[in-house]
Tab-separated table of N, CA and C in Angstrom:
chain	number	residue	atom	x	y	z
A	252	MET	N	13.485	-0.443	80.991
A	252	MET	CA	14.374	0.005	79.929
A	252	MET	C	13.649	1.046	79.077
A	253	ASN	N	14.296	2.134	78.767
A	253	ASN	CA	13.666	3.222	78.037
A	253	ASN	C	13.296	2.866	76.603
A	254	LYS	N	14.098	2.037	75.949
A	254	LYS	CA	13.813	1.657	74.565
A	254	LYS	C	12.491	0.895	74.490
A	255	GLU	N	12.297	-0.043	75.395
A	255	GLU	CA	11.046	-0.806	75.410
A	255	GLU	C	9.864	0.091	75.776
A	256	LYS	N	10.101	1.064	76.648
A	256	LYS	CA	9.038	2.006	77.019
A	256	LYS	C	8.574	2.785	75.790
A	257	VAL	N	9.500	3.181	74.939
A	257	VAL	CA	9.156	3.904	73.704
A	257	VAL	C	8.343	2.990	72.790
A	258	ILE	N	8.743	1.728	72.680
A	258	ILE	CA	8.043	0.782	71.814
A	258	ILE	C	6.606	0.569	72.295
A	259	VAL	N	6.446	0.316	73.594
A	259	VAL	CA	5.118	0.080	74.159
A	259	VAL	C	4.255	1.339	74.041
A	260	THR	N	4.837	2.483	74.295
A	260	THR	CA	4.111	3.748	74.177
A	260	THR	C	3.694	3.990	72.733
A	261	THR	N	4.585	3.714	71.797
A	261	THR	CA	4.267	3.902	70.380
A	261	THR	C	3.095	3.018	69.978
A	262	LEU	N	3.085	1.770	70.438
A	262	LEU	CA	1.953	0.884	70.154
A	262	LEU	C	0.651	1.495	70.657
A	263	ASP	N	0.690	2.047	71.845
A	263	ASP	CA	-0.507	2.651	72.430
A	263	ASP	C	-0.959	3.880	71.645
A	264	VAL	N	-0.017	4.728	71.260
A	264	VAL	CA	-0.364	5.938	70.503
A	264	VAL	C	-0.918	5.565	69.125
A	265	VAL	N	-0.272	4.609	68.456
A	265	VAL	CA	-0.725	4.189	67.124
A	265	VAL	C	-2.121	3.564	67.209
A	266	LYS	N	-2.377	2.846	68.270
A	266	LYS	CA	-3.697	2.225	68.451
A	266	LYS	C	-4.795	3.284	68.427
A	267	ASN	N	-4.519	4.413	69.030
A	267	ASN	CA	-5.527	5.466	69.127
A	267	ASN	C	-5.500	6.475	67.981
A	268	LYS	N	-4.373	6.562	67.255
A	268	LYS	CA	-4.247	7.620	66.241
A	268	LYS	C	-3.919	7.150	64.846
A	269	LYS	N	-3.535	5.925	64.650
A	269	LYS	CA	-3.051	5.380	63.380
A	269	LYS	C	-1.579	5.773	63.186
A	270	LEU	N	-0.903	4.987	62.417
A	270	LEU	CA	0.532	5.136	62.197
A	270	LEU	C	0.880	6.466	61.524
A	271	GLU	N	0.204	6.764	60.449
A	271	GLU	CA	0.527	7.958	59.654
A	271	GLU	C	0.276	9.257	60.409
A	272	LYS	N	-0.592	9.226	61.417
A	272	LYS	CA	-0.946	10.450	62.148
A	272	LYS	C	-0.210	10.588	63.482
A	273	THR	N	0.636	9.622	63.791
A	273	THR	CA	1.366	9.653	65.057
A	273	THR	C	2.622	10.506	64.902
A	274	SER	N	2.905	11.304	65.908
A	274	SER	CA	4.097	12.150	65.856
A	274	SER	C	5.052	11.803	67.002
A	275	ILE	N	6.306	12.188	66.803
A	275	ILE	CA	7.314	11.984	67.849
A	275	ILE	C	6.909	12.742	69.113
A	276	SER	N	6.346	13.928	68.955
A	276	SER	CA	5.966	14.705	70.140
A	276	SER	C	4.886	13.989	70.958
A	277	GLU	N	3.972	13.287	70.293
A	277	GLU	CA	2.959	12.524	71.026
A	277	GLU	C	3.600	11.354	71.773
A	278	ILE	N	4.561	10.716	71.140
A	278	ILE	CA	5.261	9.600	71.780
A	278	ILE	C	6.047	10.105	72.988
A	279	THR	N	6.725	11.245	72.835
A	279	THR	CA	7.501	11.790	73.961
A	279	THR	C	6.575	12.203	75.103
A	280	LYS	N	5.470	12.834	74.760
A	280	LYS	CA	4.526	13.288	75.786
A	280	LYS	C	3.942	12.097	76.549
A	281	LYS	N	3.479	11.100	75.822
A	281	LYS	CA	2.840	9.929	76.446
A	281	LYS	C	3.842	9.097	77.263
A	282	SER	N	5.080	9.007	76.767
A	282	SER	CA	6.095	8.213	77.479
A	282	SER	C	6.762	8.992	78.605
A	283	LYS	N	6.484	10.315	78.645
A	283	LYS	CA	7.095	11.200	79.648
A	283	LYS	C	8.617	11.173	79.547
A	284	MET	N	9.090	11.106	78.301
A	284	MET	CA	10.533	11.126	78.027
A	284	MET	C	10.838	12.361	77.184
A	285	SER	N	12.041	12.838	77.279
A	285	SER	CA	12.435	13.980	76.467
A	285	SER	C	12.733	13.506	75.044
A	286	PRO	N	12.600	14.395	74.055
A	286	PRO	CA	12.950	14.012	72.689
A	286	PRO	C	14.399	13.523	72.583
A	287	GLY	N	15.294	14.141	73.333
A	287	GLY	CA	16.694	13.723	73.306
A	287	GLY	C	16.872	12.290	73.781
A	288	ASN	N	16.093	11.916	74.791
A	288	ASN	CA	16.146	10.550	75.300
A	288	ASN	C	15.665	9.559	74.246
A	289	ILE	N	14.600	9.924	73.537
A	289	ILE	CA	14.081	9.043	72.474
A	289	ILE	C	15.087	8.951	71.334
A	290	TYR	N	15.675	10.101	70.966
A	290	TYR	CA	16.645	10.088	69.867
A	290	TYR	C	17.969	9.429	70.263
A	291	TYR	N	18.165	9.194	71.537
A	291	TYR	CA	19.328	8.423	71.972
A	291	TYR	C	19.202	6.981	71.476
A	292	TYR	N	17.975	6.460	71.498
A	292	TYR	CA	17.725	5.077	71.091
A	292	TYR	C	17.345	4.939	69.617
A	293	PHE	N	16.718	5.956	69.052
A	293	PHE	CA	16.199	5.881	67.685
A	293	PHE	C	16.607	7.118	66.893
A	294	ASN	N	16.967	6.919	65.620
A	294	ASN	CA	17.363	8.040	64.771
A	294	ASN	C	16.184	8.787	64.178
A	295	SER	N	15.055	8.097	64.029
A	295	SER	CA	13.904	8.709	63.364
A	295	SER	C	12.626	7.962	63.739
A	296	LYS	N	11.524	8.506	63.279
A	296	LYS	CA	10.240	7.855	63.479
A	296	LYS	C	10.237	6.497	62.761
A	297	ASN	N	10.867	6.436	61.601
A	297	ASN	CA	10.969	5.164	60.866
A	297	ASN	C	11.668	4.106	61.716
A	298	ASP	N	12.742	4.475	62.391
A	298	ASP	CA	13.460	3.536	63.257
A	298	ASP	C	12.560	3.027	64.381
A	299	ILE	N	11.787	3.935	64.955
A	299	ILE	CA	10.866	3.531	66.022
A	299	ILE	C	9.869	2.516	65.474
A	300	TYR	N	9.261	2.835	64.339
A	300	TYR	CA	8.252	1.944	63.768
A	300	TYR	C	8.831	0.581	63.394
A	301	ASN	N	10.049	0.560	62.882
A	301	ASN	CA	10.668	-0.715	62.538
A	301	ASN	C	10.937	-1.547	63.786
A	302	GLU	N	11.369	-0.890	64.868
A	302	GLU	CA	11.573	-1.606	66.129
A	302	GLU	C	10.243	-2.119	66.690
A	303	VAL	N	9.192	-1.321	66.564
A	303	VAL	CA	7.872	-1.742	67.024
A	303	VAL	C	7.411	-2.955	66.215
A	304	ALA	N	7.650	-2.934	64.905
A	304	ALA	CA	7.265	-4.069	64.054
A	304	ALA	C	8.019	-5.328	64.470
A	305	HIS	N	9.318	-5.207	64.723
A	305	HIS	CA	10.100	-6.365	65.185
A	305	HIS	C	9.545	-6.883	66.513
A	306	TYR	N	9.249	-5.963	67.405
A	306	TYR	CA	8.691	-6.332	68.708
A	306	TYR	C	7.365	-7.078	68.520
A	307	ALA	N	6.482	-6.536	67.678
A	307	ALA	CA	5.170	-7.149	67.445
A	307	ALA	C	5.320	-8.557	66.868
A	308	LEU	N	6.195	-8.710	65.882
A	308	LEU	CA	6.398	-10.026	65.274
A	308	LEU	C	7.017	-11.006	66.265
A	309	ASP	N	7.914	-10.529	67.103
A	309	ASP	CA	8.511	-11.397	68.136
A	309	ASP	C	7.452	-11.850	69.148
A	310	GLU	N	6.560	-10.938	69.519
A	310	GLU	CA	5.496	-11.290	70.458
A	310	GLU	C	4.573	-12.353	69.851
A	311	ILE	N	4.242	-12.209	68.574
A	311	ILE	CA	3.408	-13.199	67.887
A	311	ILE	C	4.133	-14.540	67.834
A	312	LYS	N	5.401	-14.505	67.473
A	312	LYS	CA	6.186	-15.739	67.373
A	312	LYS	C	6.238	-16.457	68.722
A	313	LYS	N	6.490	-15.702	69.802
A	313	LYS	CA	6.540	-16.311	71.141
A	313	LYS	C	5.226	-16.997	71.480
A	314	GLU	N	4.132	-16.336	71.146
A	314	GLU	CA	2.815	-16.892	71.459
A	314	GLU	C	2.539	-18.152	70.639
A	315	LEU	N	2.849	-18.117	69.349
A	315	LEU	CA	2.588	-19.280	68.499
A	315	LEU	C	3.483	-20.456	68.860
A	316	CYS	N	4.691	-20.176	69.292
A	316	CYS	CA	5.630	-21.256	69.630
A	316	CYS	C	5.256	-21.969	70.930
A	317	LYS	N	4.324	-21.417	71.685
A	317	LYS	CA	3.870	-22.066	72.913
A	317	LYS	C	2.998	-23.294	72.629
A	318	LEU	N	2.455	-23.352	71.432
A	318	LEU	CA	1.540	-24.438	71.092
A	318	LEU	C	2.257	-25.768	70.914
A	319	LYS	N	1.625	-26.805	71.383
A	319	LYS	CA	2.094	-28.168	71.131
A	319	LYS	C	1.286	-28.683	69.938
A	320	LEU	N	1.966	-28.946	68.827
A	320	LEU	CA	1.270	-29.398	67.630
A	320	LEU	C	1.165	-30.915	67.606
A	321	THR	N	0.123	-31.391	66.946
A	321	THR	CA	-0.160	-32.827	66.933
A	321	THR	C	0.407	-33.539	65.712
A	322	GLY	N	0.730	-32.768	64.672
A	322	GLY	CA	1.162	-33.397	63.419
A	322	GLY	C	0.018	-33.524	62.429
A	323	ASN	N	-1.198	-33.326	62.898
A	323	ASN	CA	-2.361	-33.302	62.017
A	323	ASN	C	-2.506	-31.868	61.519
A	324	LYS	N	-2.220	-31.663	60.223
A	324	LYS	CA	-2.163	-30.295	59.687
A	324	LYS	C	-3.473	-29.522	59.869
A	325	ASN	N	-4.622	-30.176	59.705
A	325	ASN	CA	-5.898	-29.479	59.888
A	325	ASN	C	-6.085	-29.043	61.334
A	326	ASN	N	-5.820	-29.943	62.272
A	326	ASN	CA	-5.938	-29.592	63.692
A	326	ASN	C	-4.922	-28.527	64.082
A	327	ASP	N	-3.707	-28.665	63.560
A	327	ASP	CA	-2.658	-27.702	63.888
A	327	ASP	C	-2.971	-26.323	63.309
A	328	LEU	N	-3.498	-26.290	62.082
A	328	LEU	CA	-3.872	-25.013	61.481
A	328	LEU	C	-4.953	-24.346	62.328
A	329	PHE	N	-5.931	-25.119	62.744
A	329	PHE	CA	-6.995	-24.589	63.605
A	329	PHE	C	-6.408	-24.053	64.908
A	330	SER	N	-5.551	-24.833	65.543
A	330	SER	CA	-4.953	-24.416	66.824
A	330	SER	C	-4.115	-23.156	66.675
A	331	LEU	N	-3.301	-23.108	65.622
A	331	LEU	CA	-2.470	-21.918	65.388
A	331	LEU	C	-3.327	-20.688	65.135
A	332	THR	N	-4.344	-20.854	64.309
A	332	THR	CA	-5.205	-19.722	63.966
A	332	THR	C	-5.966	-19.238	65.192
A	333	LYS	N	-6.488	-20.168	65.958
A	333	LYS	CA	-7.208	-19.800	67.187
A	333	LYS	C	-6.272	-19.076	68.150
A	334	LYS	N	-5.053	-19.570	68.298
A	334	LYS	CA	-4.064	-18.940	69.182
A	334	LYS	C	-3.744	-17.524	68.697
A	335	LEU	N	-3.565	-17.382	67.380
A	335	LEU	CA	-3.274	-16.070	66.805
A	335	LEU	C	-4.436	-15.107	67.028
A	336	ILE	N	-5.651	-15.574	66.799
A	336	ILE	CA	-6.832	-14.721	66.991
A	336	ILE	C	-6.939	-14.275	68.445
A	337	THR	N	-6.845	-15.210	69.367
A	337	THR	CA	-6.994	-14.831	70.783
A	337	THR	C	-5.855	-13.914	71.231
A	338	PHE	N	-4.658	-14.141	70.693
A	338	PHE	CA	-3.537	-13.255	71.026
A	338	PHE	C	-3.805	-11.839	70.520
A	339	LEU	N	-4.218	-11.707	69.261
A	339	LEU	CA	-4.439	-10.378	68.682
A	339	LEU	C	-5.644	-9.673	69.312
A	340	GLU	N	-6.615	-10.437	69.777
A	340	GLU	CA	-7.732	-9.813	70.488
A	340	GLU	C	-7.280	-9.312	71.857
A	341	LYS	N	-6.423	-10.071	72.495
A	341	LYS	CA	-5.899	-9.679	73.805
A	341	LYS	C	-4.924	-8.515	73.670
A	342	ARG	N	-4.104	-8.575	72.652
A	342	ARG	CA	-3.084	-7.546	72.427
A	342	ARG	C	-3.505	-6.686	71.233
A	343	ASP	N	-4.643	-6.033	71.352
A	343	ASP	CA	-5.190	-5.283	70.223
A	343	ASP	C	-4.296	-4.127	69.777
A	344	GLU	N	-3.395	-3.667	70.641
A	344	GLU	CA	-2.457	-2.627	70.215
A	344	GLU	C	-1.540	-3.167	69.119
A	345	ILE	N	-1.198	-4.448	69.181
A	345	ILE	CA	-0.388	-5.063	68.119
A	345	ILE	C	-1.230	-5.234	66.866
A	346	LEU	N	-2.476	-5.655	67.023
A	346	LEU	CA	-3.393	-5.772	65.881
A	346	LEU	C	-3.520	-4.431	65.173
A	347	PHE	N	-3.796	-3.366	65.913
A	347	PHE	CA	-3.986	-2.051	65.305
A	347	PHE	C	-2.704	-1.574	64.625
A	348	PHE	N	-1.563	-1.860	65.231
A	348	PHE	CA	-0.297	-1.481	64.604
A	348	PHE	C	-0.105	-2.225	63.287
A	349	LEU	N	-0.330	-3.525	63.277
A	349	LEU	CA	-0.135	-4.314	62.051
A	349	LEU	C	-1.068	-3.867	60.938
A	350	VAL	N	-2.321	-3.579	61.299
A	350	VAL	CA	-3.273	-3.103	60.288
A	350	VAL	C	-2.826	-1.745	59.768
A	351	SER	N	-2.446	-0.855	60.664
A	351	SER	CA	-2.018	0.485	60.285
A	351	SER	C	-0.712	0.463	59.485
A	352	ALA	N	0.158	-0.496	59.811
A	352	ALA	CA	1.477	-0.552	59.183
A	352	ALA	C	1.468	-1.215	57.808
A	353	SER	N	0.433	-1.980	57.509
A	353	SER	CA	0.441	-2.677	56.226
A	353	SER	C	0.464	-1.661	55.087
A	354	GLY	N	1.488	-1.755	54.285
A	354	GLY	CA	1.664	-0.846	53.160
A	354	GLY	C	2.220	0.511	53.533
A	355	SER	N	2.635	0.691	54.766
A	355	SER	CA	3.147	1.989	55.199
A	355	SER	C	4.523	2.259	54.613
A	356	SER	N	4.753	3.497	54.272
A	356	SER	CA	6.067	3.904	53.748
A	356	SER	C	7.088	4.058	54.875
A	357	TYR	N	6.628	4.015	56.112
A	357	TYR	CA	7.536	4.174	57.248
A	357	TYR	C	8.351	2.923	57.547
A	358	LEU	N	7.851	1.775	57.143
A	358	LEU	CA	8.499	0.523	57.518
A	358	LEU	C	9.461	0.032	56.456
A	359	ASP	N	10.490	-0.618	56.906
A	359	ASP	CA	11.456	-1.270	56.040
A	359	ASP	C	10.717	-2.292	55.187
A	360	LYS	N	10.888	-2.220	53.886
A	360	LYS	CA	10.158	-3.104	52.967
A	360	LYS	C	10.495	-4.577	53.189
A	361	ASN	N	11.635	-4.884	53.760
A	361	ASN	CA	12.008	-6.279	54.017
A	361	ASN	C	11.385	-6.822	55.288
A	362	LEU	N	10.654	-6.010	55.991
A	362	LEU	CA	10.161	-6.401	57.302
A	362	LEU	C	8.750	-6.949	57.289
A	363	ASP	N	7.968	-6.612	56.286
A	363	ASP	CA	6.521	-6.831	56.339
A	363	ASP	C	6.137	-8.179	56.940
A	364	ALA	N	4.903	-8.525	56.838
A	364	ALA	CA	4.362	-9.700	57.519
A	364	ALA	C	4.957	-11.015	57.037
A	365	ILE	N	5.808	-10.987	56.023
A	365	ILE	CA	6.410	-12.228	55.529
A	365	ILE	C	7.132	-12.958	56.656
A	366	LYS	N	7.802	-12.231	57.523
A	366	LYS	CA	8.519	-12.881	58.625
A	366	LYS	C	7.546	-13.596	59.555
A	367	ALA	N	6.430	-12.960	59.873
A	367	ALA	CA	5.426	-13.611	60.728
A	367	ALA	C	4.819	-14.796	60.000
A	368	LEU	N	4.555	-14.633	58.720
A	368	LEU	CA	3.989	-15.729	57.948
A	368	LEU	C	4.973	-16.880	57.824
A	369	GLY	N	6.241	-16.555	57.686
A	369	GLY	CA	7.266	-17.596	57.620
A	369	GLY	C	7.296	-18.414	58.891
A	370	VAL	N	7.157	-17.735	60.025
A	370	VAL	CA	7.115	-18.428	61.318
A	370	VAL	C	5.875	-19.313	61.376
A	371	TYR	N	4.746	-18.758	60.958
A	371	TYR	CA	3.484	-19.494	60.944
A	371	TYR	C	3.639	-20.760	60.097
A	372	LYS	N	4.238	-20.609	58.908
A	372	LYS	CA	4.444	-21.741	57.994
A	372	LYS	C	5.422	-22.749	58.594
A	373	GLN	N	6.502	-22.260	59.177
A	373	GLN	CA	7.489	-23.163	59.782
A	373	GLN	C	6.859	-24.019	60.873
A	374	ILE	N	6.087	-23.371	61.732
A	374	ILE	CA	5.452	-24.101	62.823
A	374	ILE	C	4.443	-25.106	62.264
A	375	LEU	N	3.614	-24.640	61.345
A	375	LEU	CA	2.559	-25.485	60.805
A	375	LEU	C	3.109	-26.662	60.004
A	376	LEU	N	4.054	-26.394	59.143
A	376	LEU	CA	4.553	-27.437	58.247
A	376	LEU	C	5.808	-28.113	58.767
A	377	ASN	N	6.221	-27.713	59.962
A	377	ASN	CA	7.450	-28.259	60.537
A	377	ASN	C	8.607	-28.090	59.547
A	378	ASP	N	8.684	-26.898	58.971
A	378	ASP	CA	9.657	-26.569	57.931
A	378	ASP	C	10.810	-25.806	58.558
A	379	SER	N	11.783	-26.508	59.078
A	379	SER	CA	12.854	-25.873	59.844
A	379	SER	C	13.799	-25.038	58.996
A	380	ASN	N	13.878	-25.300	57.681
A	380	ASN	CA	14.796	-24.513	56.860
A	380	ASN	C	14.143	-23.256	56.292
A	381	GLY	N	12.858	-23.033	56.591
A	381	GLY	CA	12.193	-21.801	56.167
A	381	GLY	C	11.985	-21.706	54.675
A	382	ASN	N	11.814	-22.831	54.004
A	382	ASN	CA	11.577	-22.842	52.563
A	382	ASN	C	10.354	-21.989	52.243
A	383	LYS	N	10.515	-21.009	51.374
A	383	LYS	CA	9.429	-20.079	51.079
A	383	LYS	C	8.752	-20.456	49.758
A	384	ASP	N	7.965	-21.505	49.793
A	384	ASP	CA	7.153	-21.895	48.654
A	384	ASP	C	6.227	-20.719	48.323
A	385	ARG	N	6.324	-20.200	47.109
A	385	ARG	CA	5.579	-18.988	46.720
A	385	ARG	C	4.072	-19.154	46.861
A	386	LYS	N	3.564	-20.294	46.467
A	386	LYS	CA	2.127	-20.520	46.519
A	386	LYS	C	1.627	-20.528	47.974
A	387	THR	N	2.334	-21.221	48.828
A	387	THR	CA	1.953	-21.278	50.241
A	387	THR	C	2.055	-19.901	50.880
A	388	MET	N	3.123	-19.183	50.573
A	388	MET	CA	3.296	-17.851	51.153
A	388	MET	C	2.209	-16.896	50.664
A	389	LEU	N	1.805	-17.004	49.408
A	389	LEU	CA	0.729	-16.156	48.889
A	389	LEU	C	-0.578	-16.454	49.628
A	390	LYS	N	-0.865	-17.733	49.821
A	390	LYS	CA	-2.081	-18.113	50.553
A	390	LYS	C	-2.025	-17.592	51.987
A	391	LEU	N	-0.865	-17.707	52.608
A	391	LEU	CA	-0.733	-17.220	53.988
A	391	LEU	C	-0.868	-15.704	54.054
A	392	ARG	N	-0.334	-14.987	53.076
A	392	ARG	CA	-0.487	-13.520	53.040
A	392	ARG	C	-1.956	-13.132	52.934
A	393	MET	N	-2.664	-13.798	52.030
A	393	MET	CA	-4.092	-13.506	51.854
A	393	MET	C	-4.854	-13.821	53.143
A	394	PHE	N	-4.512	-14.943	53.758
A	394	PHE	CA	-5.150	-15.343	55.009
A	394	PHE	C	-4.889	-14.312	56.101
A	395	MET	N	-3.627	-13.922	56.246
A	395	MET	CA	-3.260	-12.988	57.311
A	395	MET	C	-3.933	-11.634	57.098
A	396	SER	N	-3.958	-11.152	55.868
A	396	SER	CA	-4.615	-9.874	55.581
A	396	SER	C	-6.094	-9.938	55.930
A	397	SER	N	-6.735	-11.021	55.538
A	397	SER	CA	-8.165	-11.188	55.831
A	397	SER	C	-8.402	-11.265	57.335
A	398	LEU	N	-7.570	-12.036	58.012
A	398	LEU	CA	-7.716	-12.198	59.455
A	398	LEU	C	-7.553	-10.857	60.181
A	399	LEU	N	-6.528	-10.102	59.822
A	399	LEU	CA	-6.317	-8.800	60.465
A	399	LEU	C	-7.512	-7.881	60.225
A	400	GLU	N	-8.039	-7.901	59.014
A	400	GLU	CA	-9.187	-7.053	58.699
A	400	GLU	C	-10.415	-7.465	59.509
A	401	ILE	N	-10.683	-8.762	59.580
A	401	ILE	CA	-11.826	-9.263	60.358
A	401	ILE	C	-11.704	-8.816	61.815
A	402	LEU	N	-10.539	-9.033	62.401
A	402	LEU	CA	-10.341	-8.679	63.811
A	402	LEU	C	-10.421	-7.174	64.032
A	403	TYR	N	-9.844	-6.412	63.112
A	403	TYR	CA	-9.840	-4.955	63.239
A	403	TYR	C	-11.271	-4.406	63.189
A	404	ILE	N	-12.027	-4.832	62.201
A	404	ILE	CA	-13.408	-4.351	62.064
A	404	ILE	C	-14.241	-4.782	63.262
A	405	ASN	N	-14.060	-6.019	63.680
A	405	ASN	CA	-14.816	-6.523	64.823
A	405	ASN	C	-14.512	-5.714	66.081
A	406	GLU	N	-13.251	-5.388	66.285
A	406	GLU	CA	-12.845	-4.630	67.473
A	406	GLU	C	-13.287	-3.170	67.375
A	407	LYS	N	-13.033	-2.535	66.233
A	407	LYS	CA	-13.308	-1.106	66.080
A	407	LYS	C	-14.803	-0.802	65.993
A	408	GLU	N	-15.521	-1.575	65.172
A	408	GLU	CA	-16.927	-1.248	64.936
A	408	GLU	C	-17.880	-1.955	65.899
A	409	LYS	N	-17.592	-3.215	66.175
A	409	LYS	CA	-18.520	-3.985	67.004
A	409	LYS	C	-18.120	-3.996	68.471
A	410	LYS	N	-16.891	-3.564	68.751
A	410	LYS	CA	-16.383	-3.469	70.130
A	410	LYS	C	-16.497	-4.793	70.887
A	411	ARG	N	-16.143	-5.887	70.198
A	411	ARG	CA	-16.205	-7.194	70.847
A	411	ARG	C	-15.211	-8.151	70.206
A	412	ASN	N	-14.935	-9.237	70.912
A	412	ASN	CA	-14.087	-10.293	70.376
A	412	ASN	C	-14.940	-11.270	69.584
A	413	LEU	N	-14.281	-12.082	68.769
A	413	LEU	CA	-14.995	-13.109	68.020
A	413	LEU	C	-15.523	-14.180	68.968
A	414	SER	N	-16.671	-14.722	68.644
A	414	SER	CA	-17.211	-15.831	69.427
A	414	SER	C	-16.477	-17.114	69.042
A	415	LYS	N	-16.656	-18.142	69.832
A	415	LYS	CA	-16.030	-19.439	69.544
A	415	LYS	C	-16.464	-19.935	68.164
A	416	GLU	N	-17.732	-19.761	67.838
A	416	GLU	CA	-18.255	-20.197	66.533
A	416	GLU	C	-17.607	-19.406	65.399
A	417	GLU	N	-17.436	-18.109	65.607
A	417	GLU	CA	-16.811	-17.279	64.569
A	417	GLU	C	-15.336	-17.658	64.377
A	418	ILE	N	-14.645	-17.968	65.462
A	418	ILE	CA	-13.255	-18.406	65.351
A	418	ILE	C	-13.187	-19.708	64.560
A	419	GLU	N	-14.095	-20.635	64.861
A	419	GLU	CA	-14.130	-21.897	64.130
A	419	GLU	C	-14.409	-21.662	62.658
A	420	GLU	N	-15.292	-20.717	62.342
A	420	GLU	CA	-15.599	-20.407	60.953
A	420	GLU	C	-14.370	-19.836	60.230
A	421	VAL	N	-13.651	-18.946	60.891
A	421	VAL	CA	-12.432	-18.383	60.304
A	421	VAL	C	-11.408	-19.484	60.048
A	422	CYS	N	-11.260	-20.357	61.040
A	422	CYS	CA	-10.292	-21.456	60.892
A	422	CYS	C	-10.673	-22.373	59.755
């Protein structure tokens, strides 16, 4: 499907160039699609980025939902965090996009990481109604920002994944 090809290509381009420096022409060139074909699916670069963000959050949600939780919040938090870390290390194009997109003017303000954090909270706390306790959400935002930064720096500067001990320390 061409729409998904644009999304995957955009992730790849952003990984190498950052969000603010990526252009439609680079996306068209890398995807080997004409600009008209891209504009058939998307009205603007903002639309592309918002679709990429939805895709990234859906991929994270799918990965986290694979976990079987025990009901022990400490063990479950560790398992979720470890799963998230290994996913973002494996799918570093999503990591780089999320880091690049944080605070970006290109993205819909209602889209930010709150949706991913809400999923994280729902899974962890077994909160099916999505109650957004402000204190918990603030802690999760701080956690997610720190985690993305740790993974980004580790990948970009050290060119390696976290060790098992480092993952345990983060958890």
